Coordinates of C-alpha atoms in Angstrom, one line a residue:
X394 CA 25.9 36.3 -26.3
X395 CA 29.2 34.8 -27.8
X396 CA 31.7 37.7 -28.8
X397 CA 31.0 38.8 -32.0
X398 CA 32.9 37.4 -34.8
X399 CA 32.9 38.5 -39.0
X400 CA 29.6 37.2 -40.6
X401 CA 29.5 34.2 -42.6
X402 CA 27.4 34.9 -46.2
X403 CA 24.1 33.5 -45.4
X404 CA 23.6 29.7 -44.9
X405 CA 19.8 30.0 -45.3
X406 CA 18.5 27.6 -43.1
X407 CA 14.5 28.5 -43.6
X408 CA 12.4 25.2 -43.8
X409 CA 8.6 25.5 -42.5
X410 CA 8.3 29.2 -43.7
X411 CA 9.3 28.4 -47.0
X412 CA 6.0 26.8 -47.5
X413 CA 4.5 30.5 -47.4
X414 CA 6.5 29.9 -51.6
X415 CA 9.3 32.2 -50.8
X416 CA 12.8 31.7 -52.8
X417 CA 15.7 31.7 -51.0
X418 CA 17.7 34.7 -52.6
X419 CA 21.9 34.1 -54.1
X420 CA 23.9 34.5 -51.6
X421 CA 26.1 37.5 -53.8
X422 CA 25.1 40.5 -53.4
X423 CA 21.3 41.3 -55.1
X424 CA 21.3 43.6 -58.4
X425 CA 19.8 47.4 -58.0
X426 CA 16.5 47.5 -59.4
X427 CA 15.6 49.6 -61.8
X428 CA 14.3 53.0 -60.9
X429 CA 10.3 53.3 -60.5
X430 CA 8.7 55.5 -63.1
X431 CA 8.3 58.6 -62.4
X432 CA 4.4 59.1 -60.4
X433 CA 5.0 55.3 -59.5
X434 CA 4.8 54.6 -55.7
X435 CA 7.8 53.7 -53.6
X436 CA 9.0 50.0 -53.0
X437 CA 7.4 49.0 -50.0
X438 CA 10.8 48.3 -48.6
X439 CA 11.6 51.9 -48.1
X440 CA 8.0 52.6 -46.6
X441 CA 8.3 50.1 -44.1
X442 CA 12.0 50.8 -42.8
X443 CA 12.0 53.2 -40.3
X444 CA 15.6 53.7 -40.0
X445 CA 18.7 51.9 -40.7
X446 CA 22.3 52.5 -39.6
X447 CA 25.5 50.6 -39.3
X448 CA 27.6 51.6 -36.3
X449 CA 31.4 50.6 -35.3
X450 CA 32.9 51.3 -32.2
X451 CA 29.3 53.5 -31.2
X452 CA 30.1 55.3 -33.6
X453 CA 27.4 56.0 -37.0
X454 CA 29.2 55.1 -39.8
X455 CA 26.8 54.4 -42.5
X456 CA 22.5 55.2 -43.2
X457 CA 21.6 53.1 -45.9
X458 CA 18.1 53.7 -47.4
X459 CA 17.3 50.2 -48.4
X460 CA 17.4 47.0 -46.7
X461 CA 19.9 45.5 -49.8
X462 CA 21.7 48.4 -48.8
X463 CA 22.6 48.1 -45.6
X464 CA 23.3 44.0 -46.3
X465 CA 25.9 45.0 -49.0
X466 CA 27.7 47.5 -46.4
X467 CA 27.8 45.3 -43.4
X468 CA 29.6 43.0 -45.5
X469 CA 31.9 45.8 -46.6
X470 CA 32.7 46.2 -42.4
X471 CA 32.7 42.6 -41.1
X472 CA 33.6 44.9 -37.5
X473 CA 30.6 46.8 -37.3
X474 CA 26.9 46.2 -36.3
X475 CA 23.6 46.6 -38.2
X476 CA 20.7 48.5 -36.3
X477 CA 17.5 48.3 -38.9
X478 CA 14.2 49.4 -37.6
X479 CA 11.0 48.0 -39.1
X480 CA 7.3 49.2 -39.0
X481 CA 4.5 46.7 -40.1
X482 CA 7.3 45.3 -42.8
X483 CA 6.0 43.6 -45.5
X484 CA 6.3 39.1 -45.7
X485 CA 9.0 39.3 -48.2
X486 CA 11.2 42.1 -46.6
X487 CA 10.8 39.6 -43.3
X488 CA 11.7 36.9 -45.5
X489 CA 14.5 39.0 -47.0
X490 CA 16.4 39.5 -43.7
X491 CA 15.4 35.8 -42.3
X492 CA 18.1 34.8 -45.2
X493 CA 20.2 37.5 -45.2
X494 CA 20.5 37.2 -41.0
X495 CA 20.0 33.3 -40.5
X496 CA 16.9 34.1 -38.2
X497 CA 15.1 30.8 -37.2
X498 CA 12.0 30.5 -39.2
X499 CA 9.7 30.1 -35.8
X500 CA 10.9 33.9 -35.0
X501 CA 9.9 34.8 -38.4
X502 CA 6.6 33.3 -38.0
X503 CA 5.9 34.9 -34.8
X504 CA 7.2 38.5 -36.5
X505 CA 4.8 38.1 -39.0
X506 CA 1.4 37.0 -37.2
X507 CA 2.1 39.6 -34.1
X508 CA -0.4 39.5 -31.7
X509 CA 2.2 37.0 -29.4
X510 CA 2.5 37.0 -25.7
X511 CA 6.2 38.5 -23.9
X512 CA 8.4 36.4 -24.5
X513 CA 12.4 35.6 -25.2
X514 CA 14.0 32.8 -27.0
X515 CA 17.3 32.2 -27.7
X516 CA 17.9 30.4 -31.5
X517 CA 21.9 29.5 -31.4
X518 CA 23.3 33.0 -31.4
X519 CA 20.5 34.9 -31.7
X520 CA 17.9 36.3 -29.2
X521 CA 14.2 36.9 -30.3
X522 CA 12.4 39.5 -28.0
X523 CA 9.0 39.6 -28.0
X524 CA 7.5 43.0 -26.1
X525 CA 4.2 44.6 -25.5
X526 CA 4.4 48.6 -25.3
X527 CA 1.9 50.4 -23.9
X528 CA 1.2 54.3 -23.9
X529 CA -2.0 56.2 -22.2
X530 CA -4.0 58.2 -24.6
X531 CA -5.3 61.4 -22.7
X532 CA -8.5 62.4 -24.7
X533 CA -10.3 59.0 -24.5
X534 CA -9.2 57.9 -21.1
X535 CA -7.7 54.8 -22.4
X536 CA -4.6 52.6 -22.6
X537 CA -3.3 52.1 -26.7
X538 CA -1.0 48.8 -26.4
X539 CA 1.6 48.0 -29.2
X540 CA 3.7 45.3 -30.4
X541 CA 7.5 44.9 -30.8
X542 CA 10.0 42.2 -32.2
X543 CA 13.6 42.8 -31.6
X544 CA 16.0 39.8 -33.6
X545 CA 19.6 40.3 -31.5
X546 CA 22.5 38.8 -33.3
X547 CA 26.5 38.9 -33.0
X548 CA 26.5 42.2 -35.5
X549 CA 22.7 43.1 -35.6
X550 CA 20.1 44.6 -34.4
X551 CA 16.5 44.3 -36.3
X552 CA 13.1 45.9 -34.9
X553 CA 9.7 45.0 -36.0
X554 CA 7.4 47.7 -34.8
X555 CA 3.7 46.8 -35.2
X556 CA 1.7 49.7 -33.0
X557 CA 2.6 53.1 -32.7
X558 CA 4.6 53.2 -29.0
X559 CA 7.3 53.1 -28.5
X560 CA 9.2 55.6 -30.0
X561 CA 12.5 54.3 -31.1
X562 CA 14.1 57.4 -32.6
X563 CA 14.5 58.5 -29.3
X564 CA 16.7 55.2 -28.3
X565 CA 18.6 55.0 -31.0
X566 CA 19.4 58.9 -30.2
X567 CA 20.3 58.2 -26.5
X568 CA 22.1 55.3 -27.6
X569 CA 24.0 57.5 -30.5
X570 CA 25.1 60.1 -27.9
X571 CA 26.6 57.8 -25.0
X572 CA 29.3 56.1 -28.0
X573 CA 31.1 54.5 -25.0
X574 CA 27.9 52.1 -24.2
X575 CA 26.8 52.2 -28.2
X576 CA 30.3 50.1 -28.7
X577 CA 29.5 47.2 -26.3
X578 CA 26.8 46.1 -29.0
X579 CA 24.0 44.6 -30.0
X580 CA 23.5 44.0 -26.0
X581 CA 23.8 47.4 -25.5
X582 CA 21.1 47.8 -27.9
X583 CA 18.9 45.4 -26.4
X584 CA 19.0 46.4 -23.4
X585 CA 18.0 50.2 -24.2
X586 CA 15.4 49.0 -25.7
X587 CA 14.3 47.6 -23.0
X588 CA 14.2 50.1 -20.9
X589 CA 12.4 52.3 -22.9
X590 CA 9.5 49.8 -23.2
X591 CA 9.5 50.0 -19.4
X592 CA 9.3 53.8 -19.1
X593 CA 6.8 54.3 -21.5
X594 CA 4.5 52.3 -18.5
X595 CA 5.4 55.2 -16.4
X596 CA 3.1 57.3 -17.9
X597 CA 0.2 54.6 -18.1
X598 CA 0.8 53.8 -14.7
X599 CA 0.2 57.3 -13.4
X600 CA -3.1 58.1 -16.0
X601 CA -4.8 54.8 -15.1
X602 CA -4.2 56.0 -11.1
X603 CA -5.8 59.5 -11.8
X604 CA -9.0 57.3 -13.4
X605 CA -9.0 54.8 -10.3
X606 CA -9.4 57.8 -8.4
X607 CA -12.5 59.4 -10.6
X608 CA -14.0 56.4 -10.7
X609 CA -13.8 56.0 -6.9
X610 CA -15.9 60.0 -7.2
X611 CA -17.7 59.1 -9.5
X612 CA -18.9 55.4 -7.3
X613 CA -20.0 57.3 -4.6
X614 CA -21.7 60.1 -6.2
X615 CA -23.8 57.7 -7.7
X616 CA -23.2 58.2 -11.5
X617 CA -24.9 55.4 -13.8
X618 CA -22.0 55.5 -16.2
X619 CA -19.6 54.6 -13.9
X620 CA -20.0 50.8 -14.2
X621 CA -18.8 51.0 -18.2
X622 CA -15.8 53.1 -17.0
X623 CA -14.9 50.3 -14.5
X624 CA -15.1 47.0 -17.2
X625 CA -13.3 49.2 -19.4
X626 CA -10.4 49.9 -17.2
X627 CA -10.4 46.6 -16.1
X628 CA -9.9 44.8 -19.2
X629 CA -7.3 47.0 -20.0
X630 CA -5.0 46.2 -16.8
X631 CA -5.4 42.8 -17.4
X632 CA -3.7 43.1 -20.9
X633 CA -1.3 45.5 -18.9
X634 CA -0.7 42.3 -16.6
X635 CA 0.2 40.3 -19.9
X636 CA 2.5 43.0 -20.9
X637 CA 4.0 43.4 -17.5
X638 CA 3.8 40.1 -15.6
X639 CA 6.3 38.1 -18.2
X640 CA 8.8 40.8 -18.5
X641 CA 9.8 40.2 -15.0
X642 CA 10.1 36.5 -15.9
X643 CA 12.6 38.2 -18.9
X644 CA 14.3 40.0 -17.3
X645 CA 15.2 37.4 -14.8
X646 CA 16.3 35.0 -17.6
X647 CA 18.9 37.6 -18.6
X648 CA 20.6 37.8 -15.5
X649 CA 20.7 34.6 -15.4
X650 CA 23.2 34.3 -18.0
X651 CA 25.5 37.2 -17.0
X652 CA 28.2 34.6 -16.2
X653 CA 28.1 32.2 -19.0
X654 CA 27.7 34.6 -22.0
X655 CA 29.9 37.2 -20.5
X656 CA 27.9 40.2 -20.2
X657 CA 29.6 43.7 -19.4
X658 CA 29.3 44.8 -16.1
X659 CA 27.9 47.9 -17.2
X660 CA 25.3 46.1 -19.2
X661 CA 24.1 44.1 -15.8
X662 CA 24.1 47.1 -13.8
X663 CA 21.7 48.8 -16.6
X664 CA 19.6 45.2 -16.6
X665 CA 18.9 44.9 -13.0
X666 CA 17.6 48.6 -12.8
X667 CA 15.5 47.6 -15.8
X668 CA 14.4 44.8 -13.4
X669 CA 13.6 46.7 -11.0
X670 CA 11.2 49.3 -12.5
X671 CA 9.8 46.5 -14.8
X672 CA 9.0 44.5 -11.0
X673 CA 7.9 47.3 -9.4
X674 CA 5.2 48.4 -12.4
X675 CA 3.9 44.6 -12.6
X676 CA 3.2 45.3 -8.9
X677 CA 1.1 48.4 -9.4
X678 CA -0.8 47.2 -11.7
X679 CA -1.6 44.2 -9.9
X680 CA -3.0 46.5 -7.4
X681 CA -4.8 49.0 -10.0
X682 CA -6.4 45.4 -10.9
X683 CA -7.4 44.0 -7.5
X684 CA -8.8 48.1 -6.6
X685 CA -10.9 47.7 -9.6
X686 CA -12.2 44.4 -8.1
X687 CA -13.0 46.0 -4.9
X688 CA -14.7 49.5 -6.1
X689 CA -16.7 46.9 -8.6
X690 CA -18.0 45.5 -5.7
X691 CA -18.8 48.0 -3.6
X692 CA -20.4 49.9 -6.9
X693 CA -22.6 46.6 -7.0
X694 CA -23.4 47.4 -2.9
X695 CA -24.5 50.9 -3.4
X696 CA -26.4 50.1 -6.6
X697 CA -28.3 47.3 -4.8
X698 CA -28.9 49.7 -1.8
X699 CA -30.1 52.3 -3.9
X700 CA -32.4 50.0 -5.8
X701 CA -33.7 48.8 -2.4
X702 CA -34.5 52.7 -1.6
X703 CA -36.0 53.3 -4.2
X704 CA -38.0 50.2 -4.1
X705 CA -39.1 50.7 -0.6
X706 CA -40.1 54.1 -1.4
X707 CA -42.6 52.9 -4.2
X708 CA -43.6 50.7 -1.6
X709 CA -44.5 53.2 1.1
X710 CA -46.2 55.2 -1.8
X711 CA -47.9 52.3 -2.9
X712 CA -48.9 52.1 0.6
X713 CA -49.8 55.5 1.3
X714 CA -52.0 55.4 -2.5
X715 CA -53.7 51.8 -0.8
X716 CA -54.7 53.5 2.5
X717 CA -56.4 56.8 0.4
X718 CA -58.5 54.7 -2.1
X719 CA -59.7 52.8 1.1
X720 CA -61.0 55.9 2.6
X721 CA -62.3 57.3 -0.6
X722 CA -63.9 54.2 -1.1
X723 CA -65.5 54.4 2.3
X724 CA -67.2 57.4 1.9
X725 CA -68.2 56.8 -1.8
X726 CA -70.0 53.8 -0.1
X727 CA -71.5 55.6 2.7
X728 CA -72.8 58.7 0.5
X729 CA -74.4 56.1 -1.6
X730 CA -77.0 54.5 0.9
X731 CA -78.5 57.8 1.4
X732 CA -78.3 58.3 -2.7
X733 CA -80.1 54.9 -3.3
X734 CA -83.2 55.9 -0.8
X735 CA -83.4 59.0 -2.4
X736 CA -83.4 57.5 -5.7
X737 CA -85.9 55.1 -4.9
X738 CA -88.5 57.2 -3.5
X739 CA -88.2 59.6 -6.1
X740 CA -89.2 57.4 -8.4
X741 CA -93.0 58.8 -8.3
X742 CA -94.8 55.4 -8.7
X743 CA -98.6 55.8 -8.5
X744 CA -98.9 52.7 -6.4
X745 CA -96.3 53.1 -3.4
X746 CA -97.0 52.6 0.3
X747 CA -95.0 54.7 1.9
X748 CA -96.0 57.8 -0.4
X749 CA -98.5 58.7 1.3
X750 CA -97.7 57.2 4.4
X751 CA -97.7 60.4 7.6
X752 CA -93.8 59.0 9.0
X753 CA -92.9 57.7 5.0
X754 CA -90.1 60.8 5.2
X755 CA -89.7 60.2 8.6
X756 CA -88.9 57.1 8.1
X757 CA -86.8 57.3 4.6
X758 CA -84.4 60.1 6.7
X759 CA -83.8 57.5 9.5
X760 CA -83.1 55.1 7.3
X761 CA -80.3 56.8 5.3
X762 CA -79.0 58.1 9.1
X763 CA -79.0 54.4 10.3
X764 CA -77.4 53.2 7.0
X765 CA -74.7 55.8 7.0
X766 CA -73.9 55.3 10.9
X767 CA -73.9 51.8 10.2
X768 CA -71.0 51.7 7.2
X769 CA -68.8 54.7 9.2
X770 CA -68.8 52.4 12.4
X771 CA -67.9 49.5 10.0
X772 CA -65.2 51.4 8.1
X773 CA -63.7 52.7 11.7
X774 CA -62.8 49.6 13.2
X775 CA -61.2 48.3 10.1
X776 CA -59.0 51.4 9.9
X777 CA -60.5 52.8 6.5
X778 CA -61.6 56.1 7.8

C-alpha cells in the first residue's frame, strides 16, 4: 500500500449499488439524531458495531460509539487510523461507510451478499479481503465455518463479521499491547488478522484428526452409523479446502508486492510465517480429505464382505432347512404306503376278495413291507435319507 496521506472528504464514487435507492449522504459532517424515546430500541448502527477505535502512532486515542462518530473524529486527526468492527451490519450502515471510505461498490456488494469464496482484490488504494474462519464445535463433532470482510485503506481498517469465529477482540488486544507494530498501520492490522483466521484452523485441524481416528474404530468394529459420520466429515473438509486452498494463493499475492508497495520488513517476516502455517494446514486437510476417501472405501469392502457372510450363511441355512424337509418328506411318504393299505382294508366292505381270503393279511403285511423297502431304497440313493 502507498504511505498513508490526510484523507480527502468523500468523493462518493458509488454507481451500480446505488440502484439498491441509496442517497449519497453531504459530504459535512451528518447532524446527531435525536435521542430515541425512552423504551425505544437502539439504532441498529450501535447493535451492529462491535467496536470502533481510532489509533495514532499504536497508540488508542479515541472509542467512538457510533459510526458518524468515529467519521467526524478521524477527520479531526487526518494522522491517525480508523479500526471499526462490524457484525452482520445493516445495507445502509454498509452503504454509510462505502461513502464515507470511497470503497468500490463491487466490495460492497460482495460485503453484503456474504457467502463469497477467499479472495483479495485490490480497488486503487484499498484492499478487500475476503476470509473463511472456521472453528470445531466439541459437543456435536462438527466444524461451524464463518465469514469475514476486511476493507484495508491508507487510514482504515473496517471488519464485516458474518459468523461467530473468529474472535476479533482478542486481535485488536494483541495488536493494542505490541504499540510498536500497532503504528506501522492498517498493514499491521491486516496482517494480524490474518493470522488469527489461520490459528483458529489449529484447533479444527486437531478435532477433525481425533474423529478420523474414531471413525477408523468405529470402521472396523463394524458400527452401521459409521457411514453418516464419514459423508459428514467429508463435506466438511471439502468447504475446509475452499477456506484453506485460496489463502495460500493470498498469501502469495502479498509477498508478491513487498517491493513495490514498500512493506515493513517486519510486516513480511510476520506474512511469510502466516504463509507457512496457512500452507502447511491446506496440506493436512488435503490429507484428512483423501483419508476419508480411503476409510470410505474400505468401509464399502467390509460392508460388502459382511453382507456376503451373512448371505452365505442364509444360504447354508437355507441349505441345511432344504436337506431336512427332504428327509421328513421321505419318511412322511414311506409311513404313508403302509397307512393307505391299512386304510383300505379297513374299509369293511361286504363284498371284498381278499377279506376272507386265508394269506389276505399275509399278503396286505408284505405289501406295506415291499412298498416301504421300495421308497427307503429310492430315497437312499438320491441322498434324502
Amino acid at each position: 500500500m502507498s504511505e498513508r496521506r490526510p484523507r480527502p472528504a468523500s468523493k462518493n464514487p458509488m454507481k451500480s449499488v446505488w440502484r439498491r435507492g441509496f442517497t449519497p449522504p453531504p459530504a459535512e459532517p451528518p447532524k446527531p439524531a435525536p435521542a430515541p424515546p425512552s423504551g425505544a430500541p437502539e439504532q441498529s448502527e450501535v447493535v451492529s458495531v462491535v467496536q470502533a477505535a481510532l489509533y495514532r502512532d499504536g497508540v488508542r486515542v479515541s472509542s467512538p460509539t457510533t459510526l458518524a462518530e468515529t467519521y467526524r473524529e478521524l477527520r479531526d486527526q487526518p494522522s491517525g487510523m480508523a479500526w471499526i468492527g462490524l457484525a452482520r451490519p445493516t445495507e445502509a450502515e454498509l452503504l454509510s461507510l462505502a461513502a464515507e471510505f470511497d470503497l468500490h461498490p463491487l466490495a460492497v456488494e460482495d460485503a453484503m451478499e456474504a457467502h463469497q469464496r477467499p479472495k483479495l482484490e485490490r480497488y486503487g488504494e484499498t484492499l478487500f479481503v475476503v476470509l473463511r474462519t472456521a472453528r470445531y464445535l466439541d459437543a456435536p463433532e462438527e466444524v461451524d465455518f464463518g465469514e469475514l470482510h476486511v476493507f484495508v485503506g491508507p487510514d482504515f481498517v473496517i471488519t464485516v463479521r458474518h459468523g461467530a469465529a473468529p474472535d476479533l477482540s482478542g486481535v485488536r488486544r494483541r495488536m493494542e499491547e505490541t504499540p510498536e507494530l500497532l503504528k506501522l498501520g492498517p498493514e499491521a492490522v491486516l496482517y494480524a488478522i490474518l493470522d488469527a483466521v489461520v490459528d483458529g484452523y489449529e484447533p479444527v485441524v486437531a478435532g477433525v484428526q481425533i474423529d478420523i481416528d474414531e471413525i477408523e474404530t468405529e470402521v472396523f468394529r463394524g458400527d452401521p452409523e459409521v457411514s453418516r459420520r464419514i459423508y459428514e466429515l467429508s463435506r466438511e473438509m471439502v468447504e475446509f479446502q475452499r477456506a484453506t486452498r485460496p489463502l495460500v494463493g493470498m498469501l502469495h499475492g502479498l509477498m508478491a508486492g513487498f517491493s513495490k508497495y514498500g512493506t515493513d520488513e517486519e510486516l513480511q517476516r510476520y506474512l511469510r510465517d502466516v504463509a507457512d502455517h496457512v500452507t502447511h494446514t491446506s496440506e493436512r486437510v488435503d490429507g484428512f480429505r483423501q483419508a476419508l476417501t480411503e476409510i470410505l472405501t474400505v468401509n464399502a469392502t467390509l460392508v460388502t464382505q459382511q453382507q456376503n457372510a451373512e448371505m452365505r450363511a442364509l444360504a447354508e441355512a437355507g441349505f441345511e432347512q432344504n436337506e431336512e424337509i427332504k428327509k421328513i418328506s421321505s419318511w412322511a411318504a414311506i409311513l404313508f404306503a403302509p397307512t393307505l393299505v391299512g386304510t383300505i382294508y379297513g374299509m369293511n366292505f361286504k363284498h371284498m376278495p381278499e377279506l376272507h381270503w386265508v394269506f389276505g393279511y399275509p399278503f396286505a403285511i408284505a405289501l406295506m413291507g415291499i412298498v416301504c423297502a421300495s421308497l427307503y431304497v429310492i430315497f437312499k440313493r438320491r441322498d434324502w435319507l
